[in-house]
Amino acid sequence: MSDQVKYLLEESEMPTAWYNVQADFATPLPPVINPGTGQPIGPQDMAPLFPMDIIMQEASVGPYAAQYIDIPEEVFEIYRLWRPTPLMRARRLEKALDTPAHIYYKYEGASPVGSHKPNTAVPQAYYNKRAGTKRLATETGAGQWGSSVAFAAGYFGLEAKVYMVNISYQQKPYRRMMMEAYGATIVASPSKDTAAGRKFLAENPNHPGSLGIAISEAMEDTVTTPDTKYSIGSVFNHVLLHQTIIGEEALKQMEKADEYPDIVIGCAGGGSNLGGIILPFVRGKLKDGKTTRLIAVEPTAAPSLTKGVYTYDFGDTAQTTPLVKMYTLGSAFIPAPIHAGGLRYHGMSPIICKLYDEGVVEAVAVAQNPVFAAAVQFTRTEGIIPAPESAHAIRAAIDEALKAKESGEKKVILFNLSGHGHFDMAGYRSYFAGELEDYEYPAEEVHKAIAGLPKVNA
Amino acid sequence: MSDQVKYLLEESEMPTAWYNVQADFATPLPPVINPGTGQPIGPQDMAPLFPMDIIMQEASVGPYAAQYIDIPEEVFEIYRLWRPTPLMRARRLEKALDTPAHIYYKYEGASPVGSHKPNTAVPQAYYNKRAGTKRLATETGAGQWGSSVAFAAGYFGLEAKVYMVNISYQQKPYRRMMMEAYGATIVASPSKDTAAGRKFLAENPNHPGSLGIAISEAMEDTVTTPDTKYSIGSVFNHVLLHQTIIGEEALKQMEKADEYPDIVIGCAGGGSNLGGIILPFVRGKLKDGKTTRLIAVEPTAAPSLTKGVYTYDFGDTAQTTPLVKMYTLGSAFIPAPIHAGGLRYHGMSPIICKLYDEGVVEAVAVAQNPVFAAAVQFTRTEGIIPAPESAHAIRAAIDEALKAKESGEKKVILFNLSGHGHFDMAGYRSYFAGELEDYEYPAEEVHKAIAGLPKVNA
């Protein structure tokens, strides 16, 4: 038998708890602020949107202040459909790079919808079901998140209404059909179904929509429809909590490989797949004296960590959410239309931002063409076509492996391959045709964009 | 912990050999006939197309006449990327059907290209590499097989040229991009690259193409280009041999579930995924006195087993191949454009045909709308969107489970979920829109279609 390339876990070895990194913080996260009063918001302020379990996980309070949160059995049972996911050693990529580095990747693309997103959609649907919610409302851009909510809602007999950004609704009918196959109701956003949507449609009957508008519609739907709650796919603390199943599994699998990573890498849009893979290794740094480098990889088109400012901003473009302290490019900023749609966000998870601010996590920004070059090299060596988002992590992993070659060091690199690219072949087509632009977002634009934000003394 | 739904194998438990059903036949397969001489063809006749290992596997001779054929280590190593695949118990589907039946499915959709096809593409590329082949030529319809050859060829450093049916080339750019991402060269068929292609283009510059024409082009390319061999995705004995890894794994996993199937089901186009799942259970019937029912599910639009005639026919529409004894609808027959493109074939694997003729295997034909209804029910209970081809097996599994409910018997049903439907959402769209036709192919047409075939005394 040749060298091992795949590290599985037995079901009996599968982690049974999520890791709550907030329990290990020396200082708490900055409070979330009500823009009207300037005061921190409390649990009751979030009750119209989320069930109480989710709110308490978000705030890390009560039973959810613990370091580990047991995964409910009903959630675990659904996780088992595709989890534990494999950890792979990328031996053919190592050979192609002629590097002494050992490259490992955690593959989340074999889930029923093709990405890591169901890791949080399932517990969100579960806690809602338990709280008596009958219906979920959410927004989606290209459709990864909407598909995950449709999948999870179906499992718990919840209705799901998905506001899908109009331009994607028109251009990506397959993702839309996927959500319908799962039984969800999909509408192009802006839609006639909400006051916010009607306002934008009145301005422009062919409005292309935006994630910001879709969020506004889903939130309005939630607060105006009985028995309905809101479901979100990234940024929030409870989302990152649920995603830690990725890193907890990876930790155990690295043990089987008899190695511990020197570098852990994830792509960063809102921070959910990044948090999922790195937070258990953050614990190693905060509590066990490990010196692992943890790298967030963002697109140069939306470089919130590397070029943003750490300040209070709204979570959505329509500026209707509470104010959150994060690295931001300004909530009014609309990132360039890169193919990694999941990374087109002006802000970043507050947990990731705090860790970045404190130097626990580092960040790098990469441009679209080098990202697709890495995606194609990975495809031709490892055989899996990555999602453009995940390819950002591959780019950074290859770059680190090449540095290791130069320095002659045997670095152990782990990255999160958060999804497959079977729905993203249009991006590959544009890359092969030489049509991709390498967007750069200049730092001076950021300062203009954040100049008008409300001032918060927190 | 609730009831188990997933049965994994350890890598150490993975079968290390394919099962050669020909070794257990009481009488050999009818010979393949040269249409020019009326005589059986020999190994040398196939040498321009295939390397000698493949030819000997096809004929079950020499070291390849054994009951079990060791999987070469180089192939096993690549299998490990996605194998062993999971065996799942469809408990939620059982509950929705309110059936006493136990329904299991073997899931092949988590392979890098999304189906069972790489199980044979990889060993074909391996044996070619070992024989000094530098380049593979093949045809593809919707692109599943072409993607698998592109994937496998890349692993062994072989060039790959894929002749893709023009209408699919135009309508399915994503599959095409997928093959290009793997490094293959794709051309719309009919193409200017072969004499056969140029002939069809001269007749019609916008020729939509057909699988028959694409086969003719790939075979012409093979015999006219140095160091090139031909690769095929179904029908042939060596293809079914390689696919038996599916059923061999399933046998071990059913043991872990402490059950043995009463019924094993696969969809049937050329017979490769069907053979893959059922042949190890055929062994149980032929050698161990088992009474398992083995069911081939074909579309009513191409019902080769249920309405075809067991006679000698050509393998391709252009009638350029040797003559093979099989259940056929007539090689000139072009099946209606159902969404299960992989099942649109006029004939059937000779191994499956012999087993059907001898009553070891039974067959049923199902129409398109009931198939999609089963696909949607499966999606909404089990969470995986099936390929339309695989959904034929689901339809039959559900029908058998409902019969078990009626009779009150606890039947154990196993079916092969050969691929996911992420590339087939257009079919779901048509289904939801009520646009699908339930094509029926009348038996009298078959008799007309086969009337003109050459007579063979074998």
Coordinates of N, CA and C in Angstrom, one line a residue, chain B residues 122-290:
Chain B
V122 N -10.8 5.4 -14.4 CA -9.4 5.3 -13.8 C -8.7 4.0 -14.2
P123 N -9.2 2.8 -14.0 CA -8.5 1.7 -14.5 C -8.2 1.7 -16.0
Q124 N -9.1 2.2 -16.8 CA -8.9 2.2 -18.2 C -7.7 3.1 -18.5
A125 N -7.6 4.3 -17.8 CA -6.4 5.2 -18.0 C -5.2 4.5 -17.5
Y126 N -5.3 3.8 -16.4 CA -4.1 3.1 -15.9 C -3.6 2.0 -16.8
Y127 N -4.4 1.1 -17.3 CA -3.9 0.1 -18.2 C -3.4 0.7 -19.5
N128 N -4.0 1.7 -19.9 CA -3.4 2.4 -21.1 C -2.0 3.0 -20.9
K129 N -1.9 3.7 -19.7 CA -0.6 4.3 -19.4 C 0.5 3.2 -19.4
R130 N 0.1 2.1 -18.7 CA 1.1 1.0 -18.6 C 1.5 0.4 -20.0
A131 N 0.5 0.5 -20.9 CA 0.8 -0.1 -22.2 C 1.5 0.9 -23.2
G132 N 1.8 2.1 -22.6 CA 2.5 3.1 -23.5 C 1.6 4.0 -24.2
T133 N 0.3 3.9 -24.0 CA -0.6 4.9 -24.7 C -0.3 6.3 -24.2
K134 N -0.4 7.2 -25.1 CA -0.1 8.6 -24.7 C -1.4 9.5 -24.7
R135 N -2.5 8.9 -25.3 CA -3.6 9.8 -25.6 C -4.9 8.9 -25.7
L136 N -6.0 9.4 -25.0 CA -7.2 8.7 -25.1 C -8.2 9.5 -25.9
A137 N -9.0 8.8 -26.7 CA -10.1 9.4 -27.4 C -11.4 8.8 -26.9
T138 N -12.4 9.6 -26.8 CA -13.7 9.1 -26.3 C -14.8 10.0 -26.8
E139 N -16.1 9.6 -26.6 CA -17.2 10.4 -26.9 C -18.0 10.7 -25.6
T140 N -18.8 11.7 -25.6 CA -19.7 11.9 -24.4 C -21.0 12.6 -24.9
G141 N -22.0 12.3 -24.2 CA -23.3 12.9 -24.5 C -23.4 14.2 -23.6
A142 N -24.1 14.1 -22.5 CA -24.2 15.2 -21.6 C -22.9 15.6 -20.9
G143 N -21.9 14.7 -20.9 CA -20.7 15.0 -20.3 C -20.2 14.3 -19.1
Q144 N -21.0 13.4 -18.5 CA -20.6 12.6 -17.3 C -19.4 11.8 -17.6
W145 N -19.5 11.0 -18.8 CA -18.4 10.1 -19.1 C -17.2 10.9 -19.5
G146 N -17.4 12.0 -20.3 CA -16.2 12.8 -20.8 C -15.5 13.4 -19.6
S147 N -16.2 13.8 -18.6 CA -15.6 14.4 -17.4 C -14.8 13.3 -16.7
S148 N -15.3 12.1 -16.6 CA -14.6 11.1 -15.9 C -13.3 10.7 -16.6
V149 N -13.3 10.6 -18.0 CA -12.1 10.3 -18.7 C -11.1 11.5 -18.6
A150 N -11.6 12.7 -18.6 CA -10.7 13.9 -18.4 C -10.0 13.8 -17.1
F151 N -10.8 13.5 -16.0 CA -10.3 13.4 -14.7 C -9.2 12.3 -14.6
A152 N -9.6 11.1 -15.1 CA -8.6 9.9 -15.0 C -7.4 10.1 -15.9
A153 N -7.6 10.6 -17.1 CA -6.4 10.8 -18.0 C -5.4 11.8 -17.3
G154 N -5.9 12.8 -16.7 CA -5.1 13.8 -16.0 C -4.2 13.1 -14.9
Y155 N -4.8 12.2 -14.2 CA -4.1 11.5 -13.2 C -2.9 10.7 -13.7
F156 N -3.0 10.2 -14.9 CA -1.9 9.4 -15.4 C -1.1 10.1 -16.5
G157 N -1.3 11.4 -16.6 CA -0.5 12.2 -17.6 C -0.8 11.9 -19.0
L158 N -2.0 11.4 -19.3 CA -2.4 11.1 -20.7 C -3.2 12.3 -21.2
E159 N -3.0 12.6 -22.5 CA -3.9 13.6 -23.2 C -5.3 12.9 -23.3
A160 N -6.3 13.7 -23.4 CA -7.7 13.2 -23.7 C -8.4 14.1 -24.7
K161 N -9.0 13.5 -25.7 CA -9.8 14.2 -26.7 C -11.2 13.7 -26.5
V162 N -12.1 14.6 -26.3 CA -13.5 14.2 -26.1 C -14.4 14.8 -27.2
Y163 N -15.1 13.9 -27.9 CA -16.1 14.3 -28.9 C -17.4 14.4 -28.2
M164 N -17.9 15.6 -28.0 CA -19.1 15.9 -27.3 C -20.3 16.2 -28.2
V165 N -21.3 15.4 -28.1 CA -22.5 15.6 -29.0 C -22.8 17.1 -29.0
N166 N -22.9 17.6 -30.3 CA -23.0 19.1 -30.5 C -24.1 19.8 -29.7
I167 N -25.3 19.2 -29.7 CA -26.4 19.8 -29.0 C -26.1 20.0 -27.5
S168 N -25.4 19.0 -26.9 CA -25.0 19.1 -25.5 C -23.9 20.1 -25.3
Y169 N -23.0 20.1 -26.3 CA -21.9 21.0 -26.3 C -22.4 22.4 -26.2
Q170 N -23.5 22.7 -26.9 CA -24.1 24.0 -26.9 C -24.9 24.3 -25.7
Q171 N -25.6 23.3 -25.2 CA -26.6 23.5 -24.1 C -25.9 23.3 -22.7
K172 N -24.8 22.5 -22.7 CA -24.3 22.2 -21.4 C -22.8 22.7 -21.3
P173 N -22.6 24.0 -21.3 CA -21.3 24.5 -21.3 C -20.5 24.2 -20.0
Y174 N -21.3 24.0 -18.9 CA -20.6 23.8 -17.6 C -19.9 22.4 -17.6
R175 N -20.5 21.4 -18.2 CA -19.8 20.1 -18.2 C -18.6 20.2 -19.1
R176 N -18.7 21.0 -20.2 CA -17.6 21.2 -21.1 C -16.4 21.9 -20.3
M177 N -16.8 22.9 -19.6 CA -15.8 23.6 -18.8 C -15.1 22.7 -17.8
M178 N -15.9 21.8 -17.2 CA -15.4 20.9 -16.3 C -14.3 20.0 -16.9
M179 N -14.5 19.5 -18.1 CA -13.5 18.7 -18.8 C -12.3 19.5 -19.1
E180 N -12.5 20.8 -19.5 CA -11.4 21.7 -19.8 C -10.6 22.0 -18.5
A181 N -11.3 22.1 -17.4 CA -10.6 22.3 -16.1 C -9.7 21.1 -15.8
Y182 N -10.1 19.9 -16.2 CA -9.3 18.8 -16.0 C -8.2 18.6 -17.0
G183 N -8.2 19.5 -18.0 CA -7.1 19.5 -19.0 C -7.4 18.8 -20.3
A184 N -8.6 18.3 -20.5 CA -8.9 17.6 -21.7 C -9.2 18.6 -22.9
T185 N -9.1 18.1 -24.1 CA -9.5 18.8 -25.3 C -10.9 18.4 -25.7
I186 N -11.8 19.3 -25.9 CA -13.2 19.0 -26.2 C -13.6 19.6 -27.6
V187 N -14.3 18.8 -28.4 CA -14.7 19.4 -29.6 C -16.2 19.0 -29.8
A188 N -17.0 19.8 -30.4 CA -18.4 19.5 -30.7 C -18.4 18.5 -31.8
S189 N -19.3 17.5 -31.7 CA -19.4 16.4 -32.7 C -20.8 16.5 -33.3
P190 N -20.9 16.5 -34.7 CA -19.8 16.2 -35.6 C -18.8 17.4 -35.7
S191 N -17.5 17.0 -35.9 CA -16.4 18.0 -35.9 C -15.7 17.9 -37.3
K192 N -14.8 18.9 -37.5 CA -14.0 18.9 -38.7 C -12.8 18.0 -38.5
D193 N -12.6 17.5 -37.3 CA -11.3 16.7 -37.0 C -11.3 15.3 -37.6
T194 N -12.5 14.8 -38.0 CA -12.5 13.4 -38.6 C -13.2 13.4 -39.9
A195 N -13.0 12.4 -40.7 CA -13.7 12.3 -42.0 C -15.2 12.1 -41.8
A196 N -15.5 11.2 -40.8 CA -16.9 11.0 -40.4 C -17.6 12.3 -40.1
G197 N -16.9 13.1 -39.2 CA -17.5 14.4 -38.8 C -17.7 15.3 -39.9
R198 N -16.7 15.4 -40.8 CA -16.8 16.3 -42.0 C -17.9 15.9 -42.9
K199 N -18.2 14.6 -43.0 CA -19.3 14.2 -43.8 C -20.6 14.7 -43.3
F200 N -20.8 14.5 -42.0 CA -22.1 15.0 -41.4 C -22.2 16.5 -41.5
L201 N -21.1 17.2 -41.3 CA -21.1 18.7 -41.3 C -21.4 19.1 -42.8
A202 N -21.0 18.4 -43.8 CA -21.2 18.8 -45.2 C -22.8 18.7 -45.4
E203 N -23.4 17.7 -44.8 CA -24.8 17.5 -44.9 C -25.6 18.6 -44.2
N204 N -25.0 19.0 -43.1 CA -25.7 20.0 -42.2 C -24.7 20.7 -41.3
P205 N -24.3 21.9 -41.7 CA -23.3 22.7 -40.9 C -23.7 22.8 -39.4
N206 N -25.0 22.8 -39.2 CA -25.5 22.9 -37.8 C -26.0 21.6 -37.2
H207 N -25.4 20.5 -37.6 CA -25.8 19.2 -37.2 C -25.9 19.1 -35.7
P208 N -27.0 18.6 -35.1 CA -27.1 18.6 -33.6 C -26.2 17.4 -33.1
G209 N -25.8 16.5 -34.0 CA -24.9 15.4 -33.5 C -25.8 14.3 -32.8
S210 N -25.1 13.2 -32.5 CA -25.7 12.1 -31.8 C -24.6 11.3 -31.2
L211 N -24.9 10.5 -30.2 CA -23.9 9.6 -29.5 C -23.3 8.7 -30.6
G212 N -24.1 8.2 -31.5 CA -23.6 7.3 -32.5 C -22.5 8.0 -33.4
I213 N -22.8 9.2 -33.8 CA -21.8 9.9 -34.6 C -20.5 10.2 -33.8
A214 N -20.7 10.6 -32.5 CA -19.6 10.9 -31.6 C -18.7 9.6 -31.4
I215 N -19.3 8.4 -31.3 CA -18.6 7.2 -31.2 C -17.8 7.0 -32.5
S216 N -18.4 7.2 -33.6 CA -17.7 7.0 -34.9 C -16.5 7.9 -35.0
E217 N -16.6 9.1 -34.5 CA -15.5 10.0 -34.6 C -14.4 9.6 -33.6
A218 N -14.8 9.2 -32.4 CA -13.7 8.9 -31.4 C -13.0 7.6 -31.9
M219 N -13.7 6.7 -32.5 CA -13.1 5.5 -33.0 C -12.2 5.8 -34.2
E220 N -12.6 6.6 -35.1 CA -11.8 7.0 -36.2 C -10.5 7.7 -35.7
D221 N -10.7 8.6 -34.8 CA -9.6 9.3 -34.2 C -8.6 8.3 -33.6
T222 N -9.1 7.3 -32.9 CA -8.2 6.3 -32.3 C -7.4 5.6 -33.3
V223 N -8.0 5.1 -34.4 CA -7.2 4.2 -35.3 C -6.4 5.1 -36.2
T224 N -6.6 6.4 -36.3 CA -5.8 7.2 -37.2 C -4.7 8.1 -36.5
T225 N -4.7 8.0 -35.2 CA -3.8 8.9 -34.5 C -2.8 8.0 -33.7
P226 N -1.5 8.3 -33.8 CA -0.5 7.5 -33.1 C -0.6 7.5 -31.6
D227 N -0.3 6.4 -31.0 CA -0.3 6.2 -29.5 C -1.6 6.6 -28.9
T228 N -2.7 6.4 -29.6 CA -4.0 6.7 -29.1 C -4.9 5.5 -28.9
K229 N -5.6 5.4 -27.8 CA -6.6 4.3 -27.7 C -7.9 4.9 -27.3
Y230 N -8.9 4.0 -27.4 CA -10.3 4.4 -27.2 C -10.8 4.0 -25.8
S231 N -11.6 4.9 -25.2 CA -12.1 4.6 -23.9 C -13.6 4.7 -23.9
I232 N -14.3 3.7 -23.3 CA -15.8 3.6 -23.3 C -16.4 3.5 -21.9
G233 N -17.5 4.1 -21.7 CA -18.1 4.3 -20.4 C -19.1 3.3 -19.9
S234 N -19.6 2.4 -20.9 CA -20.6 1.4 -20.4 C -20.6 0.2 -21.4
V235 N -21.6 -0.6 -21.3 CA -21.9 -1.7 -22.2 C -20.8 -2.9 -22.2
F236 N -19.6 -2.5 -22.3 CA -18.5 -3.5 -22.4 C -18.3 -4.3 -21.1
N237 N -17.8 -5.5 -21.2 CA -17.6 -6.4 -20.1 C -16.6 -5.8 -19.1
H238 N -15.5 -5.2 -19.6 CA -14.5 -4.7 -18.7 C -15.0 -3.5 -17.9
V239 N -16.0 -2.8 -18.5 CA -16.5 -1.7 -17.8 C -17.4 -2.2 -16.6
L240 N -18.2 -3.2 -16.8 CA -19.0 -3.8 -15.7 C -18.1 -4.4 -14.6
L241 N -17.0 -5.0 -15.1 CA -16.0 -5.6 -14.2 C -15.5 -4.5 -13.2
H242 N -15.1 -3.4 -13.7 CA -14.5 -2.3 -12.9 C -15.6 -1.8 -11.9
Q243 N -16.9 -1.7 -12.4 CA -17.9 -1.2 -11.6 C -18.4 -2.1 -10.4
T244 N -17.9 -3.4 -10.4 CA -18.3 -4.3 -9.4 C -17.8 -3.8 -8.0
I245 N -16.9 -2.9 -8.0 CA -16.4 -2.3 -6.7 C -17.6 -1.8 -5.9
I246 N -18.6 -1.3 -6.6 CA -19.8 -0.8 -5.9 C -20.5 -1.9 -5.1
G247 N -20.9 -3.0 -5.8 CA -21.6 -4.0 -5.2 C -20.8 -4.8 -4.1
E248 N -19.5 -4.9 -4.4 CA -18.6 -5.6 -3.4 C -18.6 -4.8 -2.1
E249 N -18.5 -3.5 -2.2 CA -18.5 -2.7 -1.0 C -19.9 -2.8 -0.3
A250 N -21.0 -2.7 -1.2 CA -22.3 -2.8 -0.6 C -22.6 -4.1 0.2
L251 N -22.0 -5.2 -0.4 CA -22.2 -6.5 0.3 C -21.6 -6.4 1.7
K252 N -20.4 -5.9 1.8 CA -19.8 -5.7 3.2 C -20.5 -4.8 4.1
Q253 N -21.1 -3.8 3.5 CA -21.8 -2.8 4.3 C -23.2 -3.3 4.7
M254 N -23.8 -4.1 3.9 CA -25.1 -4.8 4.3 C -24.8 -5.7 5.4
E255 N -23.6 -6.4 5.4 CA -23.3 -7.2 6.5 C -23.2 -6.4 7.8
K256 N -22.6 -5.2 7.7 CA -22.5 -4.4 8.9 C -23.9 -4.0 9.4
A257 N -24.9 -3.8 8.5 CA -26.2 -3.5 8.8 C -27.0 -4.8 9.3
D258 N -26.3 -5.9 9.2 CA -26.9 -7.2 9.6 C -28.1 -7.6 8.8
E259 N -28.1 -7.3 7.5 CA -29.2 -7.6 6.6 C -28.6 -8.1 5.3
Y260 N -29.4 -8.8 4.5 CA -29.1 -9.2 3.2 C -30.3 -8.8 2.3
P261 N -30.0 -8.1 1.2 CA -31.2 -7.6 0.4 C -32.1 -8.7 -0.2
D262 N -33.4 -8.5 -0.2 CA -34.3 -9.3 -0.9 C -34.4 -8.8 -2.4
I263 N -34.1 -7.5 -2.5 CA -34.3 -6.9 -3.9 C -33.1 -5.9 -4.1
V264 N -32.4 -6.0 -5.2 CA -31.4 -5.1 -5.6 C -31.7 -4.4 -6.9
I265 N -31.6 -3.1 -6.9 CA -32.2 -2.3 -8.0 C -31.1 -1.3 -8.6
G266 N -31.1 -1.3 -9.9 CA -30.2 -0.2 -10.6 C -30.9 0.2 -11.8
C267 N -30.6 1.5 -12.2 CA -31.1 2.0 -13.5 C -30.3 1.4 -14.6
A268 N -30.8 1.3 -15.8 CA -30.1 0.6 -16.9 C -30.2 1.4 -18.2
G269 N -29.0 1.9 -18.6 CA -28.9 2.5 -19.9 C -28.0 1.5 -20.8
G270 N -26.7 1.6 -20.5 CA -25.8 0.6 -21.1 C -25.5 -0.5 -20.2
G271 N -25.9 -0.3 -18.9 CA -25.8 -1.4 -17.9 C -24.6 -1.3 -16.9
S272 N -23.9 -0.2 -16.9 CA -22.7 -0.2 -16.1 C -22.9 0.0 -14.6
N273 N -23.8 1.0 -14.2 CA -24.1 1.1 -12.8 C -25.0 0.0 -12.3
L274 N -25.8 -0.5 -13.1 CA -26.6 -1.7 -12.8 C -25.7 -2.9 -12.5
G275 N -24.8 -3.2 -13.5 CA -23.9 -4.3 -13.3 C -23.1 -4.1 -12.0
G276 N -22.6 -2.8 -11.8 CA -21.8 -2.5 -10.7 C -22.5 -2.9 -9.4
I277 N -23.7 -2.7 -9.2 CA -24.4 -3.0 -8.0 C -24.9 -4.4 -7.9
I278 N -25.4 -5.0 -9.0 CA -26.0 -6.3 -8.9 C -25.1 -7.5 -9.1
L279 N -24.0 -7.4 -9.8 CA -23.2 -8.6 -10.2 C -22.7 -9.3 -8.9
P280 N -22.2 -8.7 -7.9 CA -21.9 -9.4 -6.7 C -23.1 -10.2 -6.1
F281 N -24.3 -9.7 -6.3 CA -25.5 -10.4 -5.8 C -25.9 -11.5 -6.8
V282 N -25.5 -11.3 -8.1 CA -25.7 -12.4 -9.1 C -24.8 -13.6 -8.6
R283 N -23.6 -13.4 -8.1 CA -22.8 -14.4 -7.6 C -23.5 -15.2 -6.5
G284 N -24.2 -14.4 -5.6 CA -25.0 -15.1 -4.6 C -26.1 -16.0 -5.1
K285 N -26.7 -15.6 -6.2 CA -27.7 -16.4 -6.9 C -27.1 -17.6 -7.6
L286 N -26.1 -17.4 -8.4 CA -25.5 -18.4 -9.2 C -24.7 -19.5 -8.3
K287 N -24.1 -19.0 -7.2 CA -23.2 -19.9 -6.5 C -23.7 -20.3 -5.1
D288 N -24.5 -19.4 -4.5 CA -24.8 -19.6 -3.1 C -26.3 -19.8 -2.8
G289 N -27.1 -20.0 -3.9 CA -28.5 -20.4 -3.7 C -29.3 -19.2 -3.2
K290 N -28.8 -18.0 -3.3 CA -29.7 -16.9 -2.8 C -30.8 -16.7 -3.8

